[in-house]
């Protein structure tokens, strides 16, 4: 009897063990697929990318595949120095390759395929030669990266090099002015095998500081130990070479860790940025010590222009910068002239001064003193070159959202320029746009003039929404003459100018149900010719209803959202719908600019992987691009009233959609990605407005980003109350609505470590809340693998169906302050 009992007990234990290991464990359910009405949008074909030559003769069509598989996304990668490298190819990891190149002759509409392309193309780094008769590109194989070239005249392609290209950190190539050679970045010959990780560490990893303030963002993928240092040096050391159209190669200079290189317009010199040691464990490689060096085109050192120190110690603030020359590059209108900026305020935005930056220049043979070209009152942000007497000096100041542009005369260095544009960066109604460009004698781009006018291309902000325009901006009077403007019911953007007077242009035109296609407009004749005919990639979205709704929050700020409702929806017959509100907070320094209408009702409705629009097809009203301004006027900072303004924005949006008779107040879900996820968590903690929330790749504990976040410049130690006030983690006990948290396990965004979602989930769980945590393997801040995207959509759909569409009716809260807003 005892023996029989033991046998049955043993069998029972075995059966229990078998049951335990065969029943799916939460978090190990495998990838799921959403309903087909959603999944088929992800399966829809991609529209080719387009690149048009400067003369408007040829259009290059670059075909892209669908989303990569999880096997591709999960390929081995090195995460070092703030970058991600594919060790198998010595290129960047997580690339999306093109699978074909085609040419279309714009005048005739004839389309050509290139003969000789790789059998299974994995194309990237596509670039026209300076004379636009050839097209260079790289092809990635399992062994590495090859350089190829396609000839426009013969419509044929050929390989120029074996798999020797080093594209891990530096650009793959630069066309030389003769259009018969390229300067290429290659793997060092006979470099040997990659360093092997030691079986045991040789000692502790140490860092030391001695009084210098070094506030730093929470960078990821940094170098952590000597082994990482050796790997970084191994994969980023390159040998520059020159290759001709027959594939003959010649070394240029000696191997260096190069972060950038560019040829002078005349091709006689190379500006090379060489990374130096020591490497840093605190900041990415972009802030390692480096040198600006000028080489001749044979690779011989001409001059070290500047030695830039390790950039770990920098003043606080988004307008801060480092000391020494920065943004050094070639003038596009001169044979071989360099220009750069240098901070005059110690790089410290808090220092009061009338001159923030000096701009210098120096010409070949680089043996004299630098010439002071101009000075700035704000932070230098580049020069747009025109001719020898006209260029535009660009300045910006983030703290006050200022954009200033000054007309300078490069032939008279140091003379006072004329301010032609001085505006708020957030004022879209008065945005004159950016200059249109044309090729010069060096095959590079300068501003396009018509006497005293430059052509400007603007997004065209207006009370009716964005209406892009092309204008002539008079440099003497600062008056603007609009020569073309998008008209309803289309959204049409000027792309290029084909005539000297600007009366023949290429535009990209779309409507709510018509996909973007290219047109040639003759403004003088009033004619229009369509030159592409890309079909609707997602015809299931054609009948969806779309409108921009306008409403006002309780403090008088005007707001908008783009409201989508299902095809055939009739609110009088069908009644209110469940609602999905999707948003992303944006900071402003004035109520007037925050209240401006943005977006357009006439843009094409295409659903991308991160979009909320899938749920229109599931019977929801979707509020996309729902405006969530956070305003701080004068000395007040936007985030001082972050939570209150979030709730005001949300309540106003819900009231608007309910007042329309479209939305059911008791069935509203809210969601967002990144800072939108942060918004979502705060709304659930500090209001009772929503049935449920979805937060993707967010940050929830701001003490984990203590030296500032998003656009908040104050540190935790300067404003600890603010960090606690804004962190939903500190208020997890108030979350009594279901929250779905999704995060990529390999998120390398500086503000959204994956631990943020893990810790927030644990906080909600610890207080008895309802939450689900989904960690997507090998995904970064945005999700790329098709399996990951489909699973994300399945998670979201399941959550919305359970907690929003089928939410139990609950009485309206007496006050939105019920959670201690």
PDB file of C-alpha atoms in Angstrom, residues 259-399:
ATOM      1  CA  UNK A 259      34.599  60.957 -37.164  1.00  0.00           C
ATOM      2  CA  UNK A 260      34.198  62.933 -40.389  1.00  0.00           C
ATOM      3  CA  UNK A 261      35.915  63.943 -43.624  1.00  0.00           C
ATOM      4  CA  UNK A 262      35.012  66.252 -46.502  1.00  0.00           C
ATOM      5  CA  UNK A 263      36.729  67.471 -49.656  1.00  0.00           C
ATOM      6  CA  UNK A 264      37.232  71.133 -50.442  1.00  0.00           C
ATOM      7  CA  UNK A 265      35.098  72.311 -53.377  1.00  0.00           C
ATOM      8  CA  UNK A 266      38.179  72.330 -55.658  1.00  0.00           C
ATOM      9  CA  UNK A 267      39.210  68.851 -54.461  1.00  0.00           C
ATOM     10  CA  UNK A 268      42.732  69.880 -53.426  1.00  0.00           C
ATOM     11  CA  UNK A 269      42.240  69.516 -49.664  1.00  0.00           C
ATOM     12  CA  UNK A 270      40.470  67.268 -47.185  1.00  0.00           C
ATOM     13  CA  UNK A 271      39.110  68.406 -43.828  1.00  0.00           C
ATOM     14  CA  UNK A 272      39.481  65.426 -41.476  1.00  0.00           C
ATOM     15  CA  UNK A 273      38.256  65.105 -37.896  1.00  0.00           C
ATOM     16  CA  UNK A 274      40.438  62.550 -36.081  1.00  0.00           C
ATOM     17  CA  UNK A 275      39.363  61.228 -32.672  1.00  0.00           C
ATOM     18  CA  UNK A 276      42.085  61.243 -30.012  1.00  0.00           C
ATOM     19  CA  UNK A 277      42.520  59.566 -26.659  1.00  0.00           C
ATOM     20  CA  UNK A 278      41.586  59.413 -23.817  1.00  0.00           C
ATOM     21  CA  UNK A 279      38.144  58.006 -24.508  1.00  0.00           C
ATOM     22  CA  UNK A 280      35.365  58.841 -22.098  1.00  0.00           C
ATOM     23  CA  UNK A 281      33.100  56.620 -20.009  1.00  0.00           C
ATOM     24  CA  UNK A 282      30.721  59.538 -19.397  1.00  0.00           C
ATOM     25  CA  UNK A 283      29.886  60.893 -22.862  1.00  0.00           C
ATOM     26  CA  UNK A 284      29.553  59.388 -26.374  1.00  0.00           C
ATOM     27  CA  UNK A 285      32.247  59.450 -29.032  1.00  0.00           C
ATOM     28  CA  UNK A 286      30.846  62.654 -30.523  1.00  0.00           C
ATOM     29  CA  UNK A 287      32.327  64.407 -27.473  1.00  0.00           C
ATOM     30  CA  UNK A 288      35.679  62.590 -27.352  1.00  0.00           C
ATOM     31  CA  UNK A 289      38.844  64.669 -27.938  1.00  0.00           C
ATOM     32  CA  UNK A 290      39.511  65.244 -31.633  1.00  0.00           C
ATOM     33  CA  UNK A 291      41.491  67.339 -34.066  1.00  0.00           C
ATOM     34  CA  UNK A 292      40.443  69.356 -37.084  1.00  0.00           C
ATOM     35  CA  UNK A 293      43.132  68.565 -39.633  1.00  0.00           C
ATOM     36  CA  UNK A 294      43.625  69.749 -43.206  1.00  0.00           C
ATOM     37  CA  UNK A 295      45.255  67.201 -45.517  1.00  0.00           C
ATOM     38  CA  UNK A 296      46.130  67.620 -49.151  1.00  0.00           C
ATOM     39  CA  UNK A 297      44.393  65.246 -51.535  1.00  0.00           C
ATOM     40  CA  UNK A 298      47.273  62.778 -51.247  1.00  0.00           C
ATOM     41  CA  UNK A 299      46.743  62.485 -47.515  1.00  0.00           C
ATOM     42  CA  UNK A 300      49.686  64.595 -46.344  1.00  0.00           C
ATOM     43  CA  UNK A 301      49.050  66.769 -43.304  1.00  0.00           C
ATOM     44  CA  UNK A 302      48.914  70.460 -44.205  1.00  0.00           C
ATOM     45  CA  UNK A 303      47.833  71.901 -40.878  1.00  0.00           C
ATOM     46  CA  UNK A 304      46.220  70.970 -37.581  1.00  0.00           C
ATOM     47  CA  UNK A 305      43.519  73.627 -37.451  1.00  0.00           C
ATOM     48  CA  UNK A 306      42.456  72.934 -33.865  1.00  0.00           C
ATOM     49  CA  UNK A 307      42.823  70.457 -31.025  1.00  0.00           C
ATOM     50  CA  UNK A 308      39.508  69.964 -29.241  1.00  0.00           C
ATOM     51  CA  UNK A 309      39.607  68.687 -25.688  1.00  0.00           C
ATOM     52  CA  UNK A 310      37.380  66.015 -24.167  1.00  0.00           C
ATOM     53  CA  UNK A 311      33.922  67.545 -23.905  1.00  0.00           C
ATOM     54  CA  UNK A 312      32.782  66.225 -20.515  1.00  0.00           C
ATOM     55  CA  UNK A 313      32.701  69.587 -18.756  1.00  0.00           C
ATOM     56  CA  UNK A 314      30.179  71.926 -20.317  1.00  0.00           C
ATOM     57  CA  UNK A 315      28.002  74.670 -18.780  1.00  0.00           C
ATOM     58  CA  UNK A 316      24.360  73.849 -18.111  1.00  0.00           C
ATOM     59  CA  UNK A 317      21.562  74.705 -20.504  1.00  0.00           C
ATOM     60  CA  UNK A 318      20.473  73.925 -24.047  1.00  0.00           C
ATOM     61  CA  UNK A 319      22.174  77.083 -25.305  1.00  0.00           C
ATOM     62  CA  UNK A 320      25.495  75.967 -23.823  1.00  0.00           C
ATOM     63  CA  UNK A 321      28.331  74.839 -26.047  1.00  0.00           C
ATOM     64  CA  UNK A 322      31.959  73.773 -25.793  1.00  0.00           C
ATOM     65  CA  UNK A 323      35.068  75.909 -26.074  1.00  0.00           C
ATOM     66  CA  UNK A 324      37.282  76.071 -29.126  1.00  0.00           C
ATOM     67  CA  UNK A 325      36.450  75.989 -32.852  1.00  0.00           C
ATOM     68  CA  UNK A 326      33.249  74.165 -33.697  1.00  0.00           C
ATOM     69  CA  UNK A 327      31.145  73.465 -36.810  1.00  0.00           C
ATOM     70  CA  UNK A 328      34.227  73.826 -39.025  1.00  0.00           C
ATOM     71  CA  UNK A 329      33.395  73.186 -42.657  1.00  0.00           C
ATOM     72  CA  UNK A 330      34.035  74.374 -46.218  1.00  0.00           C
ATOM     73  CA  UNK A 331      32.449  77.397 -47.828  1.00  0.00           C
ATOM     74  CA  UNK A 332      30.406  76.079 -50.737  1.00  0.00           C
ATOM     75  CA  UNK A 333      31.117  79.166 -52.893  1.00  0.00           C
ATOM     76  CA  UNK A 334      34.923  79.182 -52.628  1.00  0.00           C
ATOM     77  CA  UNK A 335      37.610  76.813 -53.878  1.00  0.00           C
ATOM     78  CA  UNK A 336      39.115  76.025 -50.465  1.00  0.00           C
ATOM     79  CA  UNK A 337      37.990  78.245 -47.581  1.00  0.00           C
ATOM     80  CA  UNK A 338      37.116  76.956 -44.132  1.00  0.00           C
ATOM     81  CA  UNK A 339      34.836  78.700 -41.650  1.00  0.00           C
ATOM     82  CA  UNK A 340      33.866  77.974 -38.063  1.00  0.00           C
ATOM     83  CA  UNK A 341      32.493  79.466 -34.851  1.00  0.00           C
ATOM     84  CA  UNK A 342      34.061  79.991 -31.425  1.00  0.00           C
ATOM     85  CA  UNK A 343      32.182  80.827 -28.231  1.00  0.00           C
ATOM     86  CA  UNK A 344      33.084  84.136 -26.596  1.00  0.00           C
ATOM     87  CA  UNK A 345      31.015  83.565 -23.455  1.00  0.00           C
ATOM     88  CA  UNK A 346      32.837  80.481 -22.246  1.00  0.00           C
ATOM     89  CA  UNK A 347      29.997  78.476 -23.794  1.00  0.00           C
ATOM     90  CA  UNK A 348      27.866  79.560 -20.826  1.00  0.00           C
ATOM     91  CA  UNK A 349      24.386  80.910 -21.704  1.00  0.00           C
ATOM     92  CA  UNK A 350      24.057  82.493 -18.254  1.00  0.00           C
ATOM     93  CA  UNK A 351      26.954  84.854 -18.878  1.00  0.00           C
ATOM     94  CA  UNK A 352      25.763  88.295 -19.967  1.00  0.00           C
ATOM     95  CA  UNK A 353      27.430  89.463 -23.174  1.00  0.00           C
ATOM     96  CA  UNK A 354      26.534  91.205 -26.401  1.00  0.00           C
ATOM     97  CA  UNK A 355      28.664  88.821 -28.489  1.00  0.00           C
ATOM     98  CA  UNK A 356      28.113  85.086 -27.997  1.00  0.00           C
ATOM     99  CA  UNK A 357      30.134  83.707 -30.901  1.00  0.00           C
ATOM    100  CA  UNK A 358      32.732  84.882 -33.378  1.00  0.00           C
ATOM    101  CA  UNK A 359      32.779  83.375 -36.860  1.00  0.00           C
ATOM    102  CA  UNK A 360      36.178  82.949 -38.464  1.00  0.00           C
ATOM    103  CA  UNK A 361      37.433  81.878 -41.873  1.00  0.00           C
ATOM    104  CA  UNK A 362      40.741  80.843 -43.421  1.00  0.00           C
ATOM    105  CA  UNK A 363      41.633  80.057 -47.015  1.00  0.00           C
ATOM    106  CA  UNK A 364      44.229  77.799 -48.617  1.00  0.00           C
ATOM    107  CA  UNK A 365      47.171  77.376 -48.199  1.00  0.00           C
ATOM    108  CA  UNK A 366      46.193  77.802 -44.501  1.00  0.00           C
ATOM    109  CA  UNK A 367      49.438  79.425 -43.423  1.00  0.00           C
ATOM    110  CA  UNK A 368      48.099  82.803 -42.293  1.00  0.00           C
ATOM    111  CA  UNK A 369      45.890  84.050 -39.494  1.00  0.00           C
ATOM    112  CA  UNK A 370      42.166  83.438 -39.349  1.00  0.00           C
ATOM    113  CA  UNK A 371      39.881  86.274 -40.469  1.00  0.00           C
ATOM    114  CA  UNK A 372      36.994  87.329 -38.256  1.00  0.00           C
ATOM    115  CA  UNK A 373      33.989  87.144 -40.543  1.00  0.00           C
ATOM    116  CA  UNK A 374      31.133  88.059 -38.178  1.00  0.00           C
ATOM    117  CA  UNK A 375      29.865  87.937 -34.604  1.00  0.00           C
ATOM    118  CA  UNK A 376      26.541  86.816 -33.146  1.00  0.00           C
ATOM    119  CA  UNK A 377      24.366  88.013 -30.287  1.00  0.00           C
ATOM    120  CA  UNK A 378      22.678  84.613 -30.038  1.00  0.00           C
ATOM    121  CA  UNK A 379      24.185  81.150 -30.505  1.00  0.00           C
ATOM    122  CA  UNK A 380      25.629  80.571 -33.971  1.00  0.00           C
ATOM    123  CA  UNK A 381      23.766  77.967 -36.034  1.00  0.00           C
ATOM    124  CA  UNK A 382      25.356  78.113 -39.470  1.00  0.00           C
ATOM    125  CA  UNK A 383      25.738  80.194 -42.629  1.00  0.00           C
ATOM    126  CA  UNK A 384      23.721  79.883 -45.825  1.00  0.00           C
ATOM    127  CA  UNK A 385      26.005  80.939 -48.655  1.00  0.00           C
ATOM    128  CA  UNK A 386      24.919  82.911 -51.696  1.00  0.00           C
ATOM    129  CA  UNK A 387      27.495  84.845 -53.695  1.00  0.00           C
ATOM    130  CA  UNK A 388      30.628  86.704 -52.663  1.00  0.00           C
ATOM    131  CA  UNK A 389      28.628  89.665 -51.348  1.00  0.00           C
ATOM    132  CA  UNK A 390      25.575  87.945 -49.885  1.00  0.00           C
ATOM    133  CA  UNK A 391      25.245  85.235 -47.253  1.00  0.00           C
ATOM    134  CA  UNK A 392      22.869  84.661 -44.352  1.00  0.00           C
ATOM    135  CA  UNK A 393      24.229  84.234 -40.835  1.00  0.00           C
ATOM    136  CA  UNK A 394      21.869  82.103 -38.721  1.00  0.00           C
ATOM    137  CA  UNK A 395      21.528  82.422 -34.945  1.00  0.00           C
ATOM    138  CA  UNK A 396      19.203  80.786 -32.423  1.00  0.00           C
ATOM    139  CA  UNK A 397      18.502  81.038 -28.709  1.00  0.00           C
ATOM    140  CA  UNK A 398      16.586  78.101 -27.335  1.00  0.00           C
ATOM    141  CA  UNK A 399      15.635  79.553 -23.934  1.00  0.00           C
TER     142      UNK A 399
END
